[in-house]
PDB file of C-alpha atoms and ligand atoms in Angstrom:
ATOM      1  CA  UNK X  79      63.029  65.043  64.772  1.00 59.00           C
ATOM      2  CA  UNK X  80      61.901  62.557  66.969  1.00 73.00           C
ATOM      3  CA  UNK X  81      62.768  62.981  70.686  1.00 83.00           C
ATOM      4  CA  UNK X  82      64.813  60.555  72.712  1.00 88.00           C
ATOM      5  CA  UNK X  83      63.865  59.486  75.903  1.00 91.00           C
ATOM      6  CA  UNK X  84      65.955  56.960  78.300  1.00 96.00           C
ATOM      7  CA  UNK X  85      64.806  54.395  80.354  1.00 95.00           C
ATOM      8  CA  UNK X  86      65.833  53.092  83.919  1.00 95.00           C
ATOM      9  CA  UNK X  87      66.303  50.200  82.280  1.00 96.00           C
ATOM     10  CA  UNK X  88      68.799  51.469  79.677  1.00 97.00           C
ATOM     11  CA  UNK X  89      70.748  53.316  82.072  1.00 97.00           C
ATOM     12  CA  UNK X  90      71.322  49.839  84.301  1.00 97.00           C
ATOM     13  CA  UNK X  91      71.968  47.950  80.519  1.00 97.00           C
ATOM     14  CA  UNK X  92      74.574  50.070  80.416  1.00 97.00           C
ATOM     15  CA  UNK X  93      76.303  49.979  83.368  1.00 97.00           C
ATOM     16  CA  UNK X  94      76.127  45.840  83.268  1.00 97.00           C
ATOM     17  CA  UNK X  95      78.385  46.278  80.455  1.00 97.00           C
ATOM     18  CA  UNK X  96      81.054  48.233  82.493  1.00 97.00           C
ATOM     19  CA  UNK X  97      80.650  46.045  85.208  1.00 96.00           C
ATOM     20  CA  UNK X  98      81.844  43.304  83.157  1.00 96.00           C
ATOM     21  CA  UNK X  99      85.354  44.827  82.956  1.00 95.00           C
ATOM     22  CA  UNK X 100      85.542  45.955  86.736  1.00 93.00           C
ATOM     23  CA  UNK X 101      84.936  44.689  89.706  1.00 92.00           C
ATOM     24  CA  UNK X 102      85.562  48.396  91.311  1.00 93.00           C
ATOM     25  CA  UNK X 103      82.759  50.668  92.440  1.00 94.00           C
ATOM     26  CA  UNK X 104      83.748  54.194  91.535  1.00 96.00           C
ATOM     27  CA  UNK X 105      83.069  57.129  94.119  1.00 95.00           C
ATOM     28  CA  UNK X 106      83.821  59.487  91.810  1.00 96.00           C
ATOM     29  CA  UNK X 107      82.927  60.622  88.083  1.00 97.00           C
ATOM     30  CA  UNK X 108      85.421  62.290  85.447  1.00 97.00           C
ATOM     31  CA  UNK X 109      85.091  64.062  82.650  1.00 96.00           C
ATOM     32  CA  UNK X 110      88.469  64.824  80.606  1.00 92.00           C
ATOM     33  CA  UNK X 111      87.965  67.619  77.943  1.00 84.00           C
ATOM     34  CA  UNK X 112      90.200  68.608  74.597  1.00 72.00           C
ATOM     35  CA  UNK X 113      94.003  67.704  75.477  1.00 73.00           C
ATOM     36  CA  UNK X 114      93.273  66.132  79.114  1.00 78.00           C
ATOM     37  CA  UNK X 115      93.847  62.459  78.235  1.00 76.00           C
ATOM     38  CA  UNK X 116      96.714  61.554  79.735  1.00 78.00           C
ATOM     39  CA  UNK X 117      95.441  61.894  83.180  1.00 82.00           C
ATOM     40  CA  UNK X 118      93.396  58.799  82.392  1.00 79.00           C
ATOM     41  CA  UNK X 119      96.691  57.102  81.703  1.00 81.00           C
ATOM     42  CA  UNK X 120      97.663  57.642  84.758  1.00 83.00           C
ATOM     43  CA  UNK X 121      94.651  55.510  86.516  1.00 85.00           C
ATOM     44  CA  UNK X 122      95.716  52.405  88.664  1.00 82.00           C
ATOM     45  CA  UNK X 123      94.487  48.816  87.716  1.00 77.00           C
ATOM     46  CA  UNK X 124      92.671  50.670  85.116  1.00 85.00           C
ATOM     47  CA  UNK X 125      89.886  48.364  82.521  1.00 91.00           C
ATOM     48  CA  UNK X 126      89.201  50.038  79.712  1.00 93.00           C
ATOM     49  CA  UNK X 127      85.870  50.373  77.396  1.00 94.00           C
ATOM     50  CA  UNK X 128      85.511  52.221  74.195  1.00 94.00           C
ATOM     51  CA  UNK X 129      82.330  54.211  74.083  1.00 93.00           C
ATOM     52  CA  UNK X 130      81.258  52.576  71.070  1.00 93.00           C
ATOM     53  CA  UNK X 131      80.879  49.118  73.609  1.00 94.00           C
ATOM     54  CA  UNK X 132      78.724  50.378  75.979  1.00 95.00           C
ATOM     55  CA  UNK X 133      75.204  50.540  74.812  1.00 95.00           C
ATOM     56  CA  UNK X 134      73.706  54.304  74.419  1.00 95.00           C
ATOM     57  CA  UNK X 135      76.864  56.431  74.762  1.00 95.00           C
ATOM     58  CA  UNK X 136      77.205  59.594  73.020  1.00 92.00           C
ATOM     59  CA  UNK X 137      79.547  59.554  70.017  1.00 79.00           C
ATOM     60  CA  UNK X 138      82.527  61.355  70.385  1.00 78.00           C
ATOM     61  CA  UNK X 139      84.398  61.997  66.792  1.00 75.00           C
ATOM     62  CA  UNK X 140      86.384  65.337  67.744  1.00 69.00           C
ATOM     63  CA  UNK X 141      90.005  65.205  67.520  1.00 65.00           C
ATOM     64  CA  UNK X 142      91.902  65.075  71.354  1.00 58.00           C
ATOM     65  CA  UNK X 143      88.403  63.281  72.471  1.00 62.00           C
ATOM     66  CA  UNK X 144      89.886  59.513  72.465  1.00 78.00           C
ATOM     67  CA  UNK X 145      86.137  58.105  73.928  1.00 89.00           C
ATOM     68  CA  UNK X 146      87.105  55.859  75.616  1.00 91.00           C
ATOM     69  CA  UNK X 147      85.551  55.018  79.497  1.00 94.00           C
ATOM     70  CA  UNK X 148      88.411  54.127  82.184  1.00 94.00           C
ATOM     71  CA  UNK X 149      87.857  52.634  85.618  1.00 95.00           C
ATOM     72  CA  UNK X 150      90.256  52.556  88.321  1.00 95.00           C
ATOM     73  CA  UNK X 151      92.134  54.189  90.829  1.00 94.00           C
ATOM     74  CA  UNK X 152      93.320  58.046  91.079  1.00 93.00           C
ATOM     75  CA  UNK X 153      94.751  59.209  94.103  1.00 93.00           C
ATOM     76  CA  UNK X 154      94.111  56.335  95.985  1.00 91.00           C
ATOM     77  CA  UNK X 155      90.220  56.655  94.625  1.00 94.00           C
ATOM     78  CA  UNK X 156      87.977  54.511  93.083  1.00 94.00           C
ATOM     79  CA  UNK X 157      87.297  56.679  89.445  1.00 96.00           C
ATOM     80  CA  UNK X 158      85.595  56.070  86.260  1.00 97.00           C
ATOM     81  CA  UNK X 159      86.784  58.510  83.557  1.00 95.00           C
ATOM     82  CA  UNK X 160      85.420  59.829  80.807  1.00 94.00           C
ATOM     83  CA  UNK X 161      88.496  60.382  78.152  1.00 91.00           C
ATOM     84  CA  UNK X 162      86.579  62.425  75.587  1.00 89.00           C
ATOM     85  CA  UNK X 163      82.857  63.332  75.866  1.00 91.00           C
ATOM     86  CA  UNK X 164      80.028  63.444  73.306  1.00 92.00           C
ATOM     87  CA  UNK X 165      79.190  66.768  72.125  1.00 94.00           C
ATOM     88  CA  UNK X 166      75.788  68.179  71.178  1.00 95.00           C
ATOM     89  CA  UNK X 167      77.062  69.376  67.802  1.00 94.00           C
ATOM     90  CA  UNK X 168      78.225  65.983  66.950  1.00 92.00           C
ATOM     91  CA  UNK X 169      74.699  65.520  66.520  1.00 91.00           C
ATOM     92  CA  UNK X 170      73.973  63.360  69.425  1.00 93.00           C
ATOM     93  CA  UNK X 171      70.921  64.531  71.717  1.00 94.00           C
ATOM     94  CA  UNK X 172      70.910  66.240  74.607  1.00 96.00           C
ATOM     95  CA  UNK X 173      69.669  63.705  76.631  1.00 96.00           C
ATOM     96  CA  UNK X 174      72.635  61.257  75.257  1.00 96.00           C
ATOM     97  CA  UNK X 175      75.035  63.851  75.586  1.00 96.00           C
ATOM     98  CA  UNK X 176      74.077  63.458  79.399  1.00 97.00           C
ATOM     99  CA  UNK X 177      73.529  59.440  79.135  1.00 97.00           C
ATOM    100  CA  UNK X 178      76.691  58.680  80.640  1.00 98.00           C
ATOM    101  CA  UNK X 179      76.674  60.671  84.012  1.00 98.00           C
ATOM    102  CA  UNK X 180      73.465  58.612  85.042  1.00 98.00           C
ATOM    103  CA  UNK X 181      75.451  55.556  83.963  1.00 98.00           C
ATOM    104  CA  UNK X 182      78.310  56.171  86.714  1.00 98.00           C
ATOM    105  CA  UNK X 183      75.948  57.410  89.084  1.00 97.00           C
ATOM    106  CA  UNK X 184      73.923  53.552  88.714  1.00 97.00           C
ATOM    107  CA  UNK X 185      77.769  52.694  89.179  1.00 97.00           C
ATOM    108  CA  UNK X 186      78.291  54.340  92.474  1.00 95.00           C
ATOM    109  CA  UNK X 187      80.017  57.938  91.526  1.00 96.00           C
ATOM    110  CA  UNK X 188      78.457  60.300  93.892  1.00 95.00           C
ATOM    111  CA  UNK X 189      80.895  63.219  92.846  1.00 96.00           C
ATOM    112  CA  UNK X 190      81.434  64.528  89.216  1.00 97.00           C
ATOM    113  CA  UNK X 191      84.555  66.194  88.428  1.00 97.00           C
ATOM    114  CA  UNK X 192      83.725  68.209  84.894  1.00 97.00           C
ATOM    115  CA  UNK X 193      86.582  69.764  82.509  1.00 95.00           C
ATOM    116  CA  UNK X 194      86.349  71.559  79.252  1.00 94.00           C
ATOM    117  CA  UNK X 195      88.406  73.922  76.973  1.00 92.00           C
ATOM    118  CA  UNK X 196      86.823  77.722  77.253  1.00 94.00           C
ATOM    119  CA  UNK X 197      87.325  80.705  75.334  1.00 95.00           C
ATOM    120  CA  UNK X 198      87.833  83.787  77.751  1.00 96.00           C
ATOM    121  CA  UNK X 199      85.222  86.168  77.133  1.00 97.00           C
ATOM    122  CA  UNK X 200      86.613  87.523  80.827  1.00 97.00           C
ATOM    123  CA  UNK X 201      89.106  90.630  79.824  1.00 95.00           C
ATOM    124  CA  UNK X 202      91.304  89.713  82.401  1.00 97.00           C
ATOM    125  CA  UNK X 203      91.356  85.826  81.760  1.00 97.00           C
ATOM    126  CA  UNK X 204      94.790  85.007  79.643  1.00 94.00           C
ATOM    127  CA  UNK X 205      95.092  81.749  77.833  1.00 93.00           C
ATOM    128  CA  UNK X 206      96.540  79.093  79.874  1.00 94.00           C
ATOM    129  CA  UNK X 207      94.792  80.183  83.004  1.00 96.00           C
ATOM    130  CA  UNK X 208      92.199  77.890  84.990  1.00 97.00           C
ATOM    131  CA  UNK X 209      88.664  78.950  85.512  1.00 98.00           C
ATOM    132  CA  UNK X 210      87.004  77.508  88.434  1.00 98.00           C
ATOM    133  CA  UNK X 211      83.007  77.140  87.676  1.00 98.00           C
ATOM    134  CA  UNK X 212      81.274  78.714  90.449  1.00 98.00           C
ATOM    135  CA  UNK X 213      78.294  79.122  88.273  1.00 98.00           C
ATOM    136  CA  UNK X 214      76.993  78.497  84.590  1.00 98.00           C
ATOM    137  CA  UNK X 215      74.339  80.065  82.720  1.00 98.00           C
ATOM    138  CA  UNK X 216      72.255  77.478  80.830  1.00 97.00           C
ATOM    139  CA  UNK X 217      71.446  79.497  77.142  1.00 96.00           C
ATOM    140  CA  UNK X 218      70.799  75.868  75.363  1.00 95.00           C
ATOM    141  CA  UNK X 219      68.167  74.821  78.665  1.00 95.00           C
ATOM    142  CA  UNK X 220      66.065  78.311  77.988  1.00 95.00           C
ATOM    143  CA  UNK X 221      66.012  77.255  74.045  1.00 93.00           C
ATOM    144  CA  UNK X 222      64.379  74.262  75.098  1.00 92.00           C
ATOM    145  CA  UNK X 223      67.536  71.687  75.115  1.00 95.00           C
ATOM    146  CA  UNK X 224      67.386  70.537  78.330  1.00 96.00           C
ATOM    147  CA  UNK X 225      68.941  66.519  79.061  1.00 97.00           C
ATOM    148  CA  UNK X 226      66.012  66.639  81.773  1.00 96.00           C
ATOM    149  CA  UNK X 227      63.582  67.123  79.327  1.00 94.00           C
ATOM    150  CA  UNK X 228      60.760  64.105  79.411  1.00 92.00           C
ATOM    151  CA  UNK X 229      59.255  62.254  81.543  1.00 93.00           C
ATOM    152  CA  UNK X 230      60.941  62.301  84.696  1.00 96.00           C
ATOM    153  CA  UNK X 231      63.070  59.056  86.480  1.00 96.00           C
ATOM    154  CA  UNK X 232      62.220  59.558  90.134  1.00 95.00           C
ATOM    155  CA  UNK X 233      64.875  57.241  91.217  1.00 95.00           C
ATOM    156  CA  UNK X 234      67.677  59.977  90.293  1.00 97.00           C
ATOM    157  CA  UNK X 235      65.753  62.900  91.104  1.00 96.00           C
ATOM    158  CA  UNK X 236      63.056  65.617  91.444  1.00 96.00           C
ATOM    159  CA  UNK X 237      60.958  67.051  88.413  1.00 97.00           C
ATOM    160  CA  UNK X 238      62.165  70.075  89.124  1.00 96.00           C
ATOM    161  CA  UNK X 239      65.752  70.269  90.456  1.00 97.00           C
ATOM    162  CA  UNK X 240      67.296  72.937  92.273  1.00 96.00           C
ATOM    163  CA  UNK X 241      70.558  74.656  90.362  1.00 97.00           C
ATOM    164  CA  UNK X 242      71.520  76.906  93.494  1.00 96.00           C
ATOM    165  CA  UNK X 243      75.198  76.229  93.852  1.00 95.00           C
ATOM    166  CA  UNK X 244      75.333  73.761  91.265  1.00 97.00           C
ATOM    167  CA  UNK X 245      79.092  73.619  91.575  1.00 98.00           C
ATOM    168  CA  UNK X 246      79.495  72.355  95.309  1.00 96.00           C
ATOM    169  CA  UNK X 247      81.101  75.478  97.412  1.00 96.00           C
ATOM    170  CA  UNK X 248      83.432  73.015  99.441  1.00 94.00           C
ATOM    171  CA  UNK X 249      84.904  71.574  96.305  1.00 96.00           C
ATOM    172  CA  UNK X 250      85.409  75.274  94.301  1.00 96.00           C
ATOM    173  CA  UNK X 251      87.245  76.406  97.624  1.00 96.00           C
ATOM    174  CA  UNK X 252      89.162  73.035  98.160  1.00 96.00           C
ATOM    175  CA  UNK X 253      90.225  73.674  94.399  1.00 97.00           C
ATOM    176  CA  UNK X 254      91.307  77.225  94.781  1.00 97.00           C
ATOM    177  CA  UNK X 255      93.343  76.376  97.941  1.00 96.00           C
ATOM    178  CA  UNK X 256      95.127  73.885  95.752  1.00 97.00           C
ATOM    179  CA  UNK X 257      95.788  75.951  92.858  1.00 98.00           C
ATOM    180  CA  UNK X 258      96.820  78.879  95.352  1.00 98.00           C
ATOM    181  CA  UNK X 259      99.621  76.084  97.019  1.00 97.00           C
ATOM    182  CA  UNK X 260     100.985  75.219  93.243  1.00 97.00           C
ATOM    183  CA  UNK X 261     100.738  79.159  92.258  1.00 97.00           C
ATOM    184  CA  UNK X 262      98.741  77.776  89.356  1.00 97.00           C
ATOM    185  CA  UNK X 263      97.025  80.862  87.904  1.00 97.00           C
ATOM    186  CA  UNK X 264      93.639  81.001  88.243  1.00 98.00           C
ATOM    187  CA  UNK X 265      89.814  82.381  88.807  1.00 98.00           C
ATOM    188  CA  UNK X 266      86.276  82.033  89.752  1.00 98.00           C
ATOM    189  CA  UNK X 267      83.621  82.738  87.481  1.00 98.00           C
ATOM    190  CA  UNK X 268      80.994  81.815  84.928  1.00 98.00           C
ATOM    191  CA  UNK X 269      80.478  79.173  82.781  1.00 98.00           C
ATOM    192  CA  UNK X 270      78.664  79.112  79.450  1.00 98.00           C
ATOM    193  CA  UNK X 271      78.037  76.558  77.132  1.00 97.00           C
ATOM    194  CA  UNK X 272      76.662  77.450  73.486  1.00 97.00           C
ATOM    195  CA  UNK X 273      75.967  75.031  71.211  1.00 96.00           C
ATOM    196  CA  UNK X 274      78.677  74.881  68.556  1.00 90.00           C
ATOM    197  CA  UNK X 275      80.378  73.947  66.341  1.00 92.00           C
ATOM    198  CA  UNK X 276      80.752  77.437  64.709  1.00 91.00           C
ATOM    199  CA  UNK X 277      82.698  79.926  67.025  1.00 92.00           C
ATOM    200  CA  UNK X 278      81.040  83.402  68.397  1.00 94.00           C
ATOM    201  CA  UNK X 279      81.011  86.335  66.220  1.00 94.00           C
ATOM    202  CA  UNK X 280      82.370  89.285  68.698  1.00 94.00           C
ATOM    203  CA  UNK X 281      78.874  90.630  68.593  1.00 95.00           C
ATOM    204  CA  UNK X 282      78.090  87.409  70.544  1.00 96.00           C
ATOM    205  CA  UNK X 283      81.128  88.025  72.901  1.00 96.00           C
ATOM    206  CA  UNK X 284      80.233  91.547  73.442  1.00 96.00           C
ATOM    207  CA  UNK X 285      76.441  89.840  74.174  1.00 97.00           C
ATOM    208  CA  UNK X 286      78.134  86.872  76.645  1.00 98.00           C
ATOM    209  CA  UNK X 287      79.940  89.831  78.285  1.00 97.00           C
ATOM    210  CA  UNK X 288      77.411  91.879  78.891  1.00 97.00           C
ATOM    211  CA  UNK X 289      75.278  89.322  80.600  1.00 97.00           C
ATOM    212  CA  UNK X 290      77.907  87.999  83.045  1.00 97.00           C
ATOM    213  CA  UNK X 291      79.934  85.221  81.474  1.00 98.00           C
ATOM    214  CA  UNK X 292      83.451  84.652  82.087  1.00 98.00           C
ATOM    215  CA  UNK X 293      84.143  81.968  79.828  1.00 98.00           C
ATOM    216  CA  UNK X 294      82.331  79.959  76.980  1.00 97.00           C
ATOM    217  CA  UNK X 295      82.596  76.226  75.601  1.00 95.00           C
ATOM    218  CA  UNK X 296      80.209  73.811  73.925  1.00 94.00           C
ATOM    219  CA  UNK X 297      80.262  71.217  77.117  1.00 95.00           C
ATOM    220  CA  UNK X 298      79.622  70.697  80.556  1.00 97.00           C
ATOM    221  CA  UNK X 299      76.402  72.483  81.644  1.00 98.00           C
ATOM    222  CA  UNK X 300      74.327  69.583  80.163  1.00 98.00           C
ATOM    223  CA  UNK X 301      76.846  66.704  82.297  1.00 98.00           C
ATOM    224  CA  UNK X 302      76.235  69.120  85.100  1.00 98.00           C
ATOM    225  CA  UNK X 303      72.419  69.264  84.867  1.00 98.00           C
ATOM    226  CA  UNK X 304      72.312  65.590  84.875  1.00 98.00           C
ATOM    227  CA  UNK X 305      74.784  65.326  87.801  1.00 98.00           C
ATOM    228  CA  UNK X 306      72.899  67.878  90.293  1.00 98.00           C
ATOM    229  CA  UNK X 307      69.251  66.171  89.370  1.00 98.00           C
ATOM    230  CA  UNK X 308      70.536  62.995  91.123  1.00 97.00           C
ATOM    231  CA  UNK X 309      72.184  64.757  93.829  1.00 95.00           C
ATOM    232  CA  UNK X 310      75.721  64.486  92.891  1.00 96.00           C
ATOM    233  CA  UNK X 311      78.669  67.079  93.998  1.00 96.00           C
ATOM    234  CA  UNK X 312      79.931  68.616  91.121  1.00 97.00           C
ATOM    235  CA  UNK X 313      83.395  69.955  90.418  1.00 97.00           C
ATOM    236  CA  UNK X 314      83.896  71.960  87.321  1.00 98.00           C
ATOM    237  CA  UNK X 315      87.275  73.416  85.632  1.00 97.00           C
ATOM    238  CA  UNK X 316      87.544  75.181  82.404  1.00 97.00           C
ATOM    239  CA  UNK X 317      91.222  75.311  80.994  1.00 95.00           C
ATOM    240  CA  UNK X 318      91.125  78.928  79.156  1.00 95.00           C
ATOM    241  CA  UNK X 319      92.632  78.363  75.981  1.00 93.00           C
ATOM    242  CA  UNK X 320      91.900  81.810  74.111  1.00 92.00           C
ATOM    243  CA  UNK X 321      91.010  85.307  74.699  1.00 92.00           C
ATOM    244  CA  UNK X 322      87.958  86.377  73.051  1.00 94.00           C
ATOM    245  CA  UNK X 323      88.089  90.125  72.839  1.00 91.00           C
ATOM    246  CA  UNK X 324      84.653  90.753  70.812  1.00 88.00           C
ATOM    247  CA  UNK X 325      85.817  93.624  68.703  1.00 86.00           C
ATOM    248  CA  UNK X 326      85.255  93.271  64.630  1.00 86.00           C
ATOM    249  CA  UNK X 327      88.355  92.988  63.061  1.00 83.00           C
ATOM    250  CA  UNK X 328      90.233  91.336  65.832  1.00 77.00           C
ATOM    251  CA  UNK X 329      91.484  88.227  65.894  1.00 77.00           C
ATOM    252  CA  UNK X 330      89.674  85.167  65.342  1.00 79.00           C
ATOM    253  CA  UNK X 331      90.000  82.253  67.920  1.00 78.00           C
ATOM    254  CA  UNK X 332      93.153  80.334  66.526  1.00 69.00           C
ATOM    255  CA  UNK X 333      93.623  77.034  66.470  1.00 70.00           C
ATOM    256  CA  UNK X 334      97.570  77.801  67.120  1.00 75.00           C
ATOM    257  CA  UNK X 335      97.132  79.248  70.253  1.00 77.00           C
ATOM    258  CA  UNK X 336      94.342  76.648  71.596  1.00 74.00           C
ATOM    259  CA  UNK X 337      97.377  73.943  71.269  1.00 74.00           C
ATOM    260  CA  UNK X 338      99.709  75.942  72.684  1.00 80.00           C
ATOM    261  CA  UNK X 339      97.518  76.723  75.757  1.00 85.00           C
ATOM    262  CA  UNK X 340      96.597  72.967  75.742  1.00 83.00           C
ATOM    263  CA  UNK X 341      99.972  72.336  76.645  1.00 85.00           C
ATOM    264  CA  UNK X 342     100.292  74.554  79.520  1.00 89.00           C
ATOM    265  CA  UNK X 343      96.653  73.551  80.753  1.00 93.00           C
ATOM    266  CA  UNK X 344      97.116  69.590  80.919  1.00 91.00           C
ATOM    267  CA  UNK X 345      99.798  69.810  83.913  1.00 92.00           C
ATOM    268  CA  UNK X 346      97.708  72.275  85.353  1.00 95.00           C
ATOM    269  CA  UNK X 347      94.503  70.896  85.638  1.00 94.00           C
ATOM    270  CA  UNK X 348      96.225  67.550  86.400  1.00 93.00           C
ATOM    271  CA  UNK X 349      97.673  68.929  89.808  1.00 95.00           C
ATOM    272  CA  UNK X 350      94.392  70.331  90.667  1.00 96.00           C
ATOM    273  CA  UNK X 351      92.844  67.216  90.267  1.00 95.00           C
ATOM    274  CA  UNK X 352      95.013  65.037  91.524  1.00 94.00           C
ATOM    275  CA  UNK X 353      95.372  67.988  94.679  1.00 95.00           C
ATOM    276  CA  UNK X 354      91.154  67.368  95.060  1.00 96.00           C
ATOM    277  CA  UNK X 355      91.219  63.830  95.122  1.00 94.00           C
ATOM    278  CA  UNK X 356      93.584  63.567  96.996  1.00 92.00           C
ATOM    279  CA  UNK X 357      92.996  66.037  99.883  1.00 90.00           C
ATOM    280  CA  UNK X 358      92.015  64.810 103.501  1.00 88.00           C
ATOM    281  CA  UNK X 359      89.063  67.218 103.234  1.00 84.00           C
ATOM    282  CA  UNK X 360      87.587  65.834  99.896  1.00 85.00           C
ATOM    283  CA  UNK X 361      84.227  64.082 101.636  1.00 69.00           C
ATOM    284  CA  UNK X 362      81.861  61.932  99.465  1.00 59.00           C
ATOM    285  CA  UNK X 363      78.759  63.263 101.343  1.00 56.00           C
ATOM    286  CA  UNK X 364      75.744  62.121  98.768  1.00 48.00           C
ATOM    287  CA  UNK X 365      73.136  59.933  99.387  1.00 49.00           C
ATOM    288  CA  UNK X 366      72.658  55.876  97.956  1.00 52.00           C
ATOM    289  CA  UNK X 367      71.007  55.526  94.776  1.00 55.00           C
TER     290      UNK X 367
HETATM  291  N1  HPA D 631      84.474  79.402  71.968  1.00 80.02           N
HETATM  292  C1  HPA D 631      83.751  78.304  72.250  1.00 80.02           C
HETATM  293  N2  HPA D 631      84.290  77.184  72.719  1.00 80.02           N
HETATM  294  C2  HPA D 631      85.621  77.171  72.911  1.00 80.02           C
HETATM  295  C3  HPA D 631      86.423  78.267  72.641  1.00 80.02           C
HETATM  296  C4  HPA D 631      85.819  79.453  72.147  1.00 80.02           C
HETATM  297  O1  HPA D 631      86.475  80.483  71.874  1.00 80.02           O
HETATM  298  N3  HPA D 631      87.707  77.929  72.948  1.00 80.02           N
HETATM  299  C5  HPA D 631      87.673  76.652  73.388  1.00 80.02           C
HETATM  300  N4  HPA D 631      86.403  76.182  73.378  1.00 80.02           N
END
């Protein structure tokens, strides 16, 4: 397969587009997984751009993904939302897949707020919980999928990018005070994101387990890679929406109980959110482009 490579250029194409609809220069960058929508509803003097508009964005066919970009206020902050995301398995690249976080980052977004829907490979992690990232583990980057992968665009960042606290300390703490004041149920641990579609067999769980993963999805390390290489703060909050226990004959992950978690999750993650943005102590502390 032929490998795709971005330019500056395309990136700034891109982001002429969205400036079109908006005059507003967004500080921060969201990403709303499976069954998070309505929070981009609830954006202030909002314009609104189907993916399929701007020029290079990842498709995004899964059901609960609307993909659709959104651009206005949240919290009194100037946002641009992703409602849906393109997924690796939808057969986009991994370098499209992260397209759009260099887009709002020509845009102005200094600070990427990340959500996804995780199994809980965790034995203590209950559906309807929150999982703040403090760390991932990036399985498709060792294979050789990483959205860095090419010739390198100075302008965001180094060739070779640090991933030491990847998810900025201040903002994991500043989202587990918040959850701690709404008594929303929740933990700190480790990401994972495999590439999909097909779910894990529970040898695979019993494998994730055993090498220190608390939760796994088919999102959000390749966002955050792109984030971190051009020095944005990241944020990241998985909504557990199954348990995966890893033993054969158990349960497989059910599509019933995903909803049903969905439900619970949406408020949830919505409060911490809105609790971030909101909160005297959330600082936009990155550099200019
Ligand atoms: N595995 C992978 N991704 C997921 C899961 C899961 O069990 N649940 C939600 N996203």
């Amino acid at each position: 397969m032929k490998v795709e490579y971005f330019t500056m250029q395309d990136f700034q194409d891109a982001a002429e587009v969205i400036r079109r609809h908006t005059n507003l220069e967004p500080e921060v960058g969201l990403i709303l997984g499976s069954g998070l929508n309505a929070l981009a509803e609830a954006v202030d003097d909002a314009a609104s751009i189907p993916f399929e508009a701007i020029p290079n964005f990842p498709v995004s066919t899964v059901a609960g993904h609307v993909g659709r970009l959104v651009v206005g206020r949240l919290e009194g902050r100037a946002v641009v939302v992703m409602q849906g995301r393109g997924h690796f398995y939808e057969g986009n690249s991994i370098m499209r897949v992260g397209f759009p976080i260099r887009v709002m980052r020509v845009l102005g977004a200094k600070t990427l707020v990340v959500t996804n829907a995780a199994g809980g490979i965790n034995m203590t992690y209950r559906p309807g919980e929150v999982m703040i990232i403090r760390d991932h583990i990036n399985l498709l980057g060792m294979a050789g999928q990483n959205p860095l992968y090419g010739p390198n665009l100075d302008t965001f960042g180094p060739r070779f990018p640090s991933m030491n606290d990847a998810y900025t300390p201040a903002l994991r703490q500043l989202a587990d005070q918040v959850a701690l004041e709404a008594r929303i149920p929740h933990h700190l641990g480790v990401y994972i994101c495999l590439a999909g579609p097909s779910f894990e067999t529970p040898a695979d769980v019993r494998f994730l387990r055993a090498i220190g993963v608390d939760a796994v999805g088919m999102s959000t390390v390749p966002e955050v890679t792109v984030a971190r290489h051009s020095g944005m703060e990241v944020l990241g909050l998985s909504g557990i929406t199954n348990s995966l226990m890893g033993e054969e004959g158990g349960p497989a992950p059910n599509h019933e109980e995903v909803l049903e978690a969905g439900r619970l999750l949406a408020p949830r993650l919505e409060t911490i959110i809105r609790g971030v943005l909101g909160a005297p102590e959330f600082a936009v502390r990155s550099n200019n482009l």
